[in-house]
Short mmCIF file of C-alpha atoms in Angstrom, two decimals:
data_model
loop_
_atom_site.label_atom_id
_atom_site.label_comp_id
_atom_site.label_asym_id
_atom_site.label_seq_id
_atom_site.Cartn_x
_atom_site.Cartn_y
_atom_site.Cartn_z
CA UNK A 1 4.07 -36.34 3.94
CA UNK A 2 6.35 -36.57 0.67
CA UNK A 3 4.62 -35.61 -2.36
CA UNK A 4 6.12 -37.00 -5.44
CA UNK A 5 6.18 -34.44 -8.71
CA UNK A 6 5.96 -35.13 -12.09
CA UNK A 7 7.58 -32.70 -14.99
CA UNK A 8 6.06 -31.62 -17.93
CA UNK A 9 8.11 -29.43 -20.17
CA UNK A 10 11.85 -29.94 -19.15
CA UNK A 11 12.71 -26.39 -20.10
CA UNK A 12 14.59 -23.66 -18.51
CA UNK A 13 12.12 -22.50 -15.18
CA UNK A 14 11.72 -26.63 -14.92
CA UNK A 15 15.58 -26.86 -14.83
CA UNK A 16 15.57 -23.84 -11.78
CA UNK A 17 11.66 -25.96 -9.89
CA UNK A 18 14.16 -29.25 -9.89
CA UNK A 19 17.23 -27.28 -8.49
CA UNK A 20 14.60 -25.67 -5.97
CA UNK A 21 13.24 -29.23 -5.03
CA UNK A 22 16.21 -30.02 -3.95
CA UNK A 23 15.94 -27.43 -1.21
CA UNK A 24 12.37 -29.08 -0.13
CA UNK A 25 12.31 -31.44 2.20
CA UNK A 26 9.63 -33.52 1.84
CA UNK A 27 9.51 -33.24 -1.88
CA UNK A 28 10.84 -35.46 -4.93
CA UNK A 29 10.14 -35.40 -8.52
CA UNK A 30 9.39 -39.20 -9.70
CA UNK A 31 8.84 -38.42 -13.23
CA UNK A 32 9.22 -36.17 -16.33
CA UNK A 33 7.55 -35.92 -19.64
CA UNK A 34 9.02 -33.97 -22.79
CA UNK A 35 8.03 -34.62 -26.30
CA UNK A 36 11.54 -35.58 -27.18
CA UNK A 37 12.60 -38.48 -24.84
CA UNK A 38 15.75 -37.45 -25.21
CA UNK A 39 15.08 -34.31 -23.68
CA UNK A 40 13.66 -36.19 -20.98
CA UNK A 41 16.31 -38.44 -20.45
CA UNK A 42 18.35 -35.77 -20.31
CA UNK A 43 17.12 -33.98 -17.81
CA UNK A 44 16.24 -37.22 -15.53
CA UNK A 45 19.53 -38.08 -15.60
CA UNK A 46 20.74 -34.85 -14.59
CA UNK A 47 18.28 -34.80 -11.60
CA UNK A 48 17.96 -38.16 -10.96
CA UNK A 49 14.87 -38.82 -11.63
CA UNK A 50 13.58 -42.84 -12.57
CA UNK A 51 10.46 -42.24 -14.56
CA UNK A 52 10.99 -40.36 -17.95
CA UNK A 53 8.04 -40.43 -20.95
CA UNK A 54 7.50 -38.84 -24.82
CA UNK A 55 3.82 -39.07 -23.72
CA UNK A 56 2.07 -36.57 -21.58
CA UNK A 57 -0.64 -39.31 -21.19
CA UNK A 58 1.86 -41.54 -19.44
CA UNK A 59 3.33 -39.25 -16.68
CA UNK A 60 -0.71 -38.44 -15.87
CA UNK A 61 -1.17 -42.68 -15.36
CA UNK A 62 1.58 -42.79 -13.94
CA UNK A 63 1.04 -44.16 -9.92
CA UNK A 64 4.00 -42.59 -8.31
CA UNK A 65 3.10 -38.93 -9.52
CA UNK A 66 0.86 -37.13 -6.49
CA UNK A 67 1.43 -33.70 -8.07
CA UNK A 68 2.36 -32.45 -11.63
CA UNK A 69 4.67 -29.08 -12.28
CA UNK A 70 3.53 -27.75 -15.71
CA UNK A 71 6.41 -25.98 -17.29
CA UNK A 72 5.24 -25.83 -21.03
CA UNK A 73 4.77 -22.79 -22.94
CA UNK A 74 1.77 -20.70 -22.58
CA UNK A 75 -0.15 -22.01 -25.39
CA UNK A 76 0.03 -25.16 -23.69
CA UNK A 77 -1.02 -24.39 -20.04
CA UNK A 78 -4.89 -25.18 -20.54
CA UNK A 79 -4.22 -28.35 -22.64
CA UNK A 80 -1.29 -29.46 -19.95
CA UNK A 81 -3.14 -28.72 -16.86
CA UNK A 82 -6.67 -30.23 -17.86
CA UNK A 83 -4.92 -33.77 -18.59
CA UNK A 84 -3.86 -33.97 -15.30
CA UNK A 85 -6.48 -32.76 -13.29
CA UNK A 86 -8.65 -35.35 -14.80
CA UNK A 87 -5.90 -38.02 -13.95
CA UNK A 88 -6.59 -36.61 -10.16
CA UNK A 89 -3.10 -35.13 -9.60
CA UNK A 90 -2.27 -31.48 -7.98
CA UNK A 91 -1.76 -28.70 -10.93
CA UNK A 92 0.90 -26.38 -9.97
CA UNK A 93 0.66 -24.32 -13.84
CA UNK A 94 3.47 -22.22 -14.65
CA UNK A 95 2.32 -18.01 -14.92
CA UNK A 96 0.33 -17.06 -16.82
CA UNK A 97 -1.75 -19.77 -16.04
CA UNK A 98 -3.41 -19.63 -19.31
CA UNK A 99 -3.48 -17.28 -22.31
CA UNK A 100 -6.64 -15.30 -21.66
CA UNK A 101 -9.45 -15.62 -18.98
CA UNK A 102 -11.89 -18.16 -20.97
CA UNK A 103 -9.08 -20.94 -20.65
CA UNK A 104 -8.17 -19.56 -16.69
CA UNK A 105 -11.79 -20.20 -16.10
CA UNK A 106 -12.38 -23.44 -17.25
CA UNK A 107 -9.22 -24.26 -15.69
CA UNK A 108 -10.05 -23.47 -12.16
CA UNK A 109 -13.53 -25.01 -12.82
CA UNK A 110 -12.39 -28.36 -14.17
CA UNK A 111 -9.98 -28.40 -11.18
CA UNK A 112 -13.27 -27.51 -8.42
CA UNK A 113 -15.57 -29.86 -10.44
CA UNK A 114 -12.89 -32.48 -9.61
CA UNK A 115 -11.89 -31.64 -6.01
CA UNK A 116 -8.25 -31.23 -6.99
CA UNK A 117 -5.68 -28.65 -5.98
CA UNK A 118 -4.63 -26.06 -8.71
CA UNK A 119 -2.38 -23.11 -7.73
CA UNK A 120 -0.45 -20.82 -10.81
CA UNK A 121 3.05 -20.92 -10.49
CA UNK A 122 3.72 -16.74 -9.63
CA UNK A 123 6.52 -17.13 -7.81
CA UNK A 124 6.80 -13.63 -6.57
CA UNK A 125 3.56 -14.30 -4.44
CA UNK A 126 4.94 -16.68 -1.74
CA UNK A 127 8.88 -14.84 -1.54
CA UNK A 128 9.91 -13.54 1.67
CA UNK A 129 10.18 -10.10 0.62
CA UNK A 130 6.01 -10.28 -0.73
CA UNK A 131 5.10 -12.06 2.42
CA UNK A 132 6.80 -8.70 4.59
CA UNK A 133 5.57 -6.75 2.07
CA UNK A 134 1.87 -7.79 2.86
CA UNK A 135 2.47 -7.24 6.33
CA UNK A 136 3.60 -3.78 6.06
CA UNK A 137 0.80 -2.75 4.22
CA UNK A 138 -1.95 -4.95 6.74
CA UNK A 139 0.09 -2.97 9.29
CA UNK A 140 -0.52 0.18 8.17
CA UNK A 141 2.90 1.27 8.21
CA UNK A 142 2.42 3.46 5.39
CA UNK A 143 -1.09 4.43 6.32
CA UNK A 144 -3.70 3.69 3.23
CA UNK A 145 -2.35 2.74 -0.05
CA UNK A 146 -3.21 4.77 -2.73
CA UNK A 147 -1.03 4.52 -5.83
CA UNK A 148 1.33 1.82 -7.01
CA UNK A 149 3.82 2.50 -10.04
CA UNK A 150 6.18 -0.41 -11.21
CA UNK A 151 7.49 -1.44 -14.78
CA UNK A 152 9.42 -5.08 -15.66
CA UNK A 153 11.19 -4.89 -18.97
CA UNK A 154 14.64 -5.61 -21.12
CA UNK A 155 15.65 -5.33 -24.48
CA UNK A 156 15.40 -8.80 -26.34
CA UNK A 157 16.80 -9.33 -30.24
CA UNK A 158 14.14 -10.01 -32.43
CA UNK A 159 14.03 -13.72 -32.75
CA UNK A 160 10.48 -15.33 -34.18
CA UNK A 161 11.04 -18.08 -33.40
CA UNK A 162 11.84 -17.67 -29.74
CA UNK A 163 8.69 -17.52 -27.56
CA UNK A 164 8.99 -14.87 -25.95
CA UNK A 165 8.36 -13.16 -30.31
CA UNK A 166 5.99 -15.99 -31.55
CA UNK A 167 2.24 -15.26 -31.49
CA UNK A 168 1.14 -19.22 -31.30
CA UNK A 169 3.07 -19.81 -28.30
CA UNK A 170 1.84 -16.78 -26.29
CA UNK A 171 4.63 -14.50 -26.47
CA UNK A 172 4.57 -10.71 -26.07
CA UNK A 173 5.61 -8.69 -22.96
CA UNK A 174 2.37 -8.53 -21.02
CA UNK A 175 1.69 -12.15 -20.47
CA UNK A 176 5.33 -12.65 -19.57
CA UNK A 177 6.64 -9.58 -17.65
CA UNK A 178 3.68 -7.47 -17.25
CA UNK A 179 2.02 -10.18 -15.24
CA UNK A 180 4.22 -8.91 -12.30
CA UNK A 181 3.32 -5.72 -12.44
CA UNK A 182 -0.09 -6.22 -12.05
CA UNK A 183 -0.05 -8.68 -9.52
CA UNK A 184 1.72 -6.22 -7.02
CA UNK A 185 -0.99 -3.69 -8.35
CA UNK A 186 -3.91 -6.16 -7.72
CA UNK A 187 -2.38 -7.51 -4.41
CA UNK A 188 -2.07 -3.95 -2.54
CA UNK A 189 -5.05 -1.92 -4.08
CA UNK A 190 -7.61 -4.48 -4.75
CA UNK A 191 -9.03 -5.85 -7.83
CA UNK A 192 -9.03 -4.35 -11.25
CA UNK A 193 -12.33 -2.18 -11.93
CA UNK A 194 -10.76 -0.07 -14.96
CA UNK A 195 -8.66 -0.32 -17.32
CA UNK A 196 -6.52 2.24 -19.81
CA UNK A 197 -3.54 1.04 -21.81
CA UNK A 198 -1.37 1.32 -25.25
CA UNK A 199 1.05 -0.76 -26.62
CA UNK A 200 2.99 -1.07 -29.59
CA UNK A 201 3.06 -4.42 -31.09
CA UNK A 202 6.02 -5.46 -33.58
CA UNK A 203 6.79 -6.60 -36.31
CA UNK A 204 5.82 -10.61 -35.45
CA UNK A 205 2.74 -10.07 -33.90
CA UNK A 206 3.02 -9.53 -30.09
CA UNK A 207 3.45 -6.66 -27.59
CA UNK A 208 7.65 -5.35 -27.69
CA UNK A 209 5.51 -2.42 -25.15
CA UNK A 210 2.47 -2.09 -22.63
CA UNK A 211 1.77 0.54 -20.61
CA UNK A 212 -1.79 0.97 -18.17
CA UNK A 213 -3.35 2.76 -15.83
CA UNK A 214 -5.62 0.75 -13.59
CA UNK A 215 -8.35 1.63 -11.36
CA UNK A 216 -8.68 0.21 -8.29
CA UNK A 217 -11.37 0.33 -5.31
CA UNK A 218 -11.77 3.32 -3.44
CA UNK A 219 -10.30 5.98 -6.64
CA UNK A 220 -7.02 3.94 -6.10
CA UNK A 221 -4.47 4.23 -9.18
CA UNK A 222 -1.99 2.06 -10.27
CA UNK A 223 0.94 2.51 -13.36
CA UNK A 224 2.26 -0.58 -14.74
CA UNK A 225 4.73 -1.60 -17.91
CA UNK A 226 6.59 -4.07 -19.35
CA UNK A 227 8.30 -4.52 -22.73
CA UNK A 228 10.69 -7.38 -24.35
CA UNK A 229 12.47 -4.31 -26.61
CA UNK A 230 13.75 -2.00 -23.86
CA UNK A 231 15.22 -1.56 -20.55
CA UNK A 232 13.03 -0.66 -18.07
CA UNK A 233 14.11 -0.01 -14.35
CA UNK A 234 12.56 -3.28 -12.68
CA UNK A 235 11.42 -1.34 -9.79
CA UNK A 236 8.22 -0.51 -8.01
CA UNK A 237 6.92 1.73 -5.81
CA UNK A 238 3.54 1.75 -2.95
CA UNK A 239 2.38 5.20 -2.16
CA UNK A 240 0.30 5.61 0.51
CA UNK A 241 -0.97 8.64 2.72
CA UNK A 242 1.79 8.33 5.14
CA UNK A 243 4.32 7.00 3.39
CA UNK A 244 6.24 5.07 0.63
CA UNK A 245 7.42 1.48 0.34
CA UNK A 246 10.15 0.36 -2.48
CA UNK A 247 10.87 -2.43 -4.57
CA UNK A 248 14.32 -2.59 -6.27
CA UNK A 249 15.04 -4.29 -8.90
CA UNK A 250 14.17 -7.42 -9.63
CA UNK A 251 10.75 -6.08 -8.42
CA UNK A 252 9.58 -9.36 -8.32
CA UNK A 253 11.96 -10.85 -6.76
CA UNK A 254 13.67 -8.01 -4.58
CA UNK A 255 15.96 -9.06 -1.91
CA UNK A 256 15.10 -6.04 0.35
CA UNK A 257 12.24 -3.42 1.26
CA UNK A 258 12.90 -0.03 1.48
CA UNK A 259 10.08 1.79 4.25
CA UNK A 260 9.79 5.80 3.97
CA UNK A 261 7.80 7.80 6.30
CA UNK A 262 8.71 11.07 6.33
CA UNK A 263 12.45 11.60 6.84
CA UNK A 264 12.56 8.12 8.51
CA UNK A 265 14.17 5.51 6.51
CA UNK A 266 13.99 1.62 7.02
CA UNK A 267 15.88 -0.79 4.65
CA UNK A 268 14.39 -4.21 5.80
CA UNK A 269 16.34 -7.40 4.76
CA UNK A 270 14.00 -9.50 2.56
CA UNK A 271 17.03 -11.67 1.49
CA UNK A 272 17.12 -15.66 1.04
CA UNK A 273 19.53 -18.42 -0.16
CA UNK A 274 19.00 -20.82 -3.16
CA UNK A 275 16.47 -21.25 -5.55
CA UNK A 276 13.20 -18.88 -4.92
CA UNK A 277 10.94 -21.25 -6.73
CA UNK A 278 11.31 -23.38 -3.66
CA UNK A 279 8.36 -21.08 -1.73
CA UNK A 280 5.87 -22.40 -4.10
CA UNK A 281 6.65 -25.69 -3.90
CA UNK A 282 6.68 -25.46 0.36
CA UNK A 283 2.82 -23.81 -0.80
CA UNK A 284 1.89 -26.38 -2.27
CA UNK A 285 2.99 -28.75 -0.05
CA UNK A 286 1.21 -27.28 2.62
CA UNK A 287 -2.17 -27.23 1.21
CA UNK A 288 -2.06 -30.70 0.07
CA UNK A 289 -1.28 -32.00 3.70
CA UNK A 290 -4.12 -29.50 5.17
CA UNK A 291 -6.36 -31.05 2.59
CA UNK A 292 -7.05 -28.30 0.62
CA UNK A 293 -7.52 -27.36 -3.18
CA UNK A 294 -6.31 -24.11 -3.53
CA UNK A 295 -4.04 -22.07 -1.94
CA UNK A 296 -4.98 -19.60 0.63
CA UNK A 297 -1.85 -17.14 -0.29
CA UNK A 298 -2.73 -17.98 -4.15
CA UNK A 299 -6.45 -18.57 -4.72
CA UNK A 300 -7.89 -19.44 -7.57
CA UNK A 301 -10.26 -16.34 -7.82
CA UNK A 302 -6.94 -14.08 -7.83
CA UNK A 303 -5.65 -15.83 -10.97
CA UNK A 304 -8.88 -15.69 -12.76
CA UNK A 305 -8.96 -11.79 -11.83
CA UNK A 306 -5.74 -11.21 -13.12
CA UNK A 307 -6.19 -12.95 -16.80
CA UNK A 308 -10.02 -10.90 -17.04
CA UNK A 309 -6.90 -7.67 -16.27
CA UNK A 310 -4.55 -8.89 -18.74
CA UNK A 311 -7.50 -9.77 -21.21
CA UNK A 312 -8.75 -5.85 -20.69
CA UNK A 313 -5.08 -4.04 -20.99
CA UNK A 314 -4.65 -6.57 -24.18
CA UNK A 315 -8.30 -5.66 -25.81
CA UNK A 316 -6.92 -2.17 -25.09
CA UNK A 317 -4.30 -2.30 -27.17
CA UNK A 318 -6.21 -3.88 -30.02
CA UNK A 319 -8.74 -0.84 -29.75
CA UNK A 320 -6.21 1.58 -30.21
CA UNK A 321 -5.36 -0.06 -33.36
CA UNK A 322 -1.92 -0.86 -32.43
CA UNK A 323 -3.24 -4.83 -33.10
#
C-alpha cells in the first residue's frame, strides 16, 4: 500500500517530513498547499511534487491525496485539520495538536464522528530511543518509576513577529518545548492528576519560562521546564526504586540511553540515520493499512490528556498573575 500525502504549510518541519518521506518506502507526497503559490511552487519543485495549490480547499478535493501532513502554525491546527477530515483524508497534525484542549477535543471527535485516522505529529513518541525507553521501564529494569525531572529550553532574541514571540499564532515556550517534557512525564508515570507551575511571561505576551510540578498516580512526581529566553540542559532523567534511566540532550530526540542500577552502568545505543520524522510517517502508514483510526503508540486520548496538562500548567501561570 502507497499512501499519497498532501502538504499544508510548506514551512521549515514540512521541509525536514518531505526529506523524511524520502526515507519511506511506500510513501509519496502528491500535493502541497501554501497561501502563497509561490511558496508552493517552490517547494514542489524542490521535492518533486506535481500538485501545488493557494487554496487549502483544493489540496482537501484533491483525488490523489489519501493522507494530509498539517504543518501550519498552531493557531491554525484546528482550522487545518477539520477541513480535511471532513474531505475524508488521514490527519497527521503537527504538535501541539491544537492550542488548548476545547479545540484537541473537537478535533479528535470530528475525526471519530467521521471514521478517519488522526494522530499528532510528536515525533519523539515513535523514535527508537522512546520505543527502548518504554521497554525498559515495562521491564522493570529500574524497578517502579517514581520521579521524572527533564527541562527543553534555549535562548531566542526577542522577535514579535516570529512565532515562536507572537500571541495569535500560539507562541510561548510551553506549547512548543514544554510539550516534550510532559509527554515523557505523562508516558512513564501516568496521566496528569495535579498540577503546580509559574512562569514568567514577556514582554509580547507569551511564556519566555515555565516551570511545574506534576502529580501523577500512585504519589508519583514529575519536574518539567522549558523556556525560549535561556539555555536549559535538554536532558531528562527517570528515577525509580532501583534505579535511574538518562536522557541526554536532545531529550527528545536522544541518540542513546544511559541505564543505572547501582554501580552498574549501561549506555544502550538508541542511534538512527536520516530524518527522525520518518517514524511517524512508518506510524501512520501502518495504521492506515491495519484499518485503523488512531494510532495504538499515539492515541487520541493521550493527546487530549496532554492539552487538558498544558491548559492546567498555562491557567497556572495566569493565577499567579504572571498573565
Amino acid at each position: 500500500m502507497t499512501v499519497s500525502w498532501g502538504v499544508v504549510g510548506p514551512g521549515g518541519i514540512a521541509t525536514r517530513f518531505a526529506q523524511a518521506i524520502e526515507l519511506v518506502a511506500d510513501g509519496r507526497i502528491a500535493a502541497v498547499s501554501s497561501r502563497s503559490i509561490d511558496r508552493a511552487n517552490a517547494f514542489g519543485d524542490r521535492f518533486g511534487i506535481p500538485h501545488r495549490y493557494a487554496d487549502d480547499d483544493e489540496l482537501a478535493a484533491d483525488p490523489t491525496v489519501d493522507a494530509v501532513y498539517v504543518a501550519t502554525p498552531h493557531s491554525r491546527h484546528e482550522r487545518d485539520a477539520l477541513r480535511f477530515l471532513a474531505a475524508g483524508r488521514a490527519v497527521l497534525c503537527e504538535k501541539p495538536f491544537a492550542p488548548d484542549a476545547a479545540a484537541t477535543t473537537r478535533m479528535a471527535a470530528a475525526a471519530r464522528d467521521k471514521g478517519v485516522f488522526a494522530m499528532e505529529a510528536l515525533w519523539s513518541r515513535f523514535l527508537p530511543s522512546y520505543r527502548i525507553l518504554v521497554d525498559l521501564v515495562g521491564s522493570g529494569r529500574i524497578g517502579e518509576p517514581q520521579l521524572v525531572e527533564a527541562d527543553f529550553g534555549f535562548r531566542v532574541p526577542v522577535n514579535p513577529s516570529h512565532r515562536l514571540f507572537d500571541p495569535a499564532l500560539a507562541g510561548g515556550a510551553l506549547l512548543d518545548l514544554g510539550i516534550y517534557p510532559v509527554h515523557l512525564a505523562s508516558l512513564v508515570l501516568g496521566p496528569v492528576e495535579h498540577v503546580v507551575a509559574d512562569g514568567v511571561i514577556g514582554p509580547t505576551g507569551v511564556d519566555e519560562h515555565v516551570a511545574a510540578v506534576l502529580r501523577h498516580p500512585g504519589d508519583r512526581l514529575s519536574v518539567v521546564k522549558a523556556a525560549i529566553r535561556v539555555n536549559m540542559a535538554c536532558t531528562a532523567r527517570i528515577a525509580g526504586t532501583d534505579g535511574t534511566i538518562d536522557l541526554p540532550a536532545f531529550m527528545h530526540c536522544p541518540q542513546s540511553l544511559t541505564v543505572r542500577r547501582g554501580t552498574d552502568v549501561d549506555v544502550i545505543d538508541a542511534s538512527f540515520e536520516g530524518e527522525g520524522l520518518r517514524f511517524e510517517i512508518d506510524e501512520v502508514h501502518r495504521s492506515l493499512e491495519a484499518g485503523l483510526t488512531e494510532s495504538p503508540t499515539m492515541p487520541l486520548a493521550d493527546t487530549i490528556s496532554m492539552a487538558r496538562t498544558l491548559d492546567r500548567i498555562r491557567d497556572s501561570i495566569r493565577a499567579t498573575g504572571a498573565a
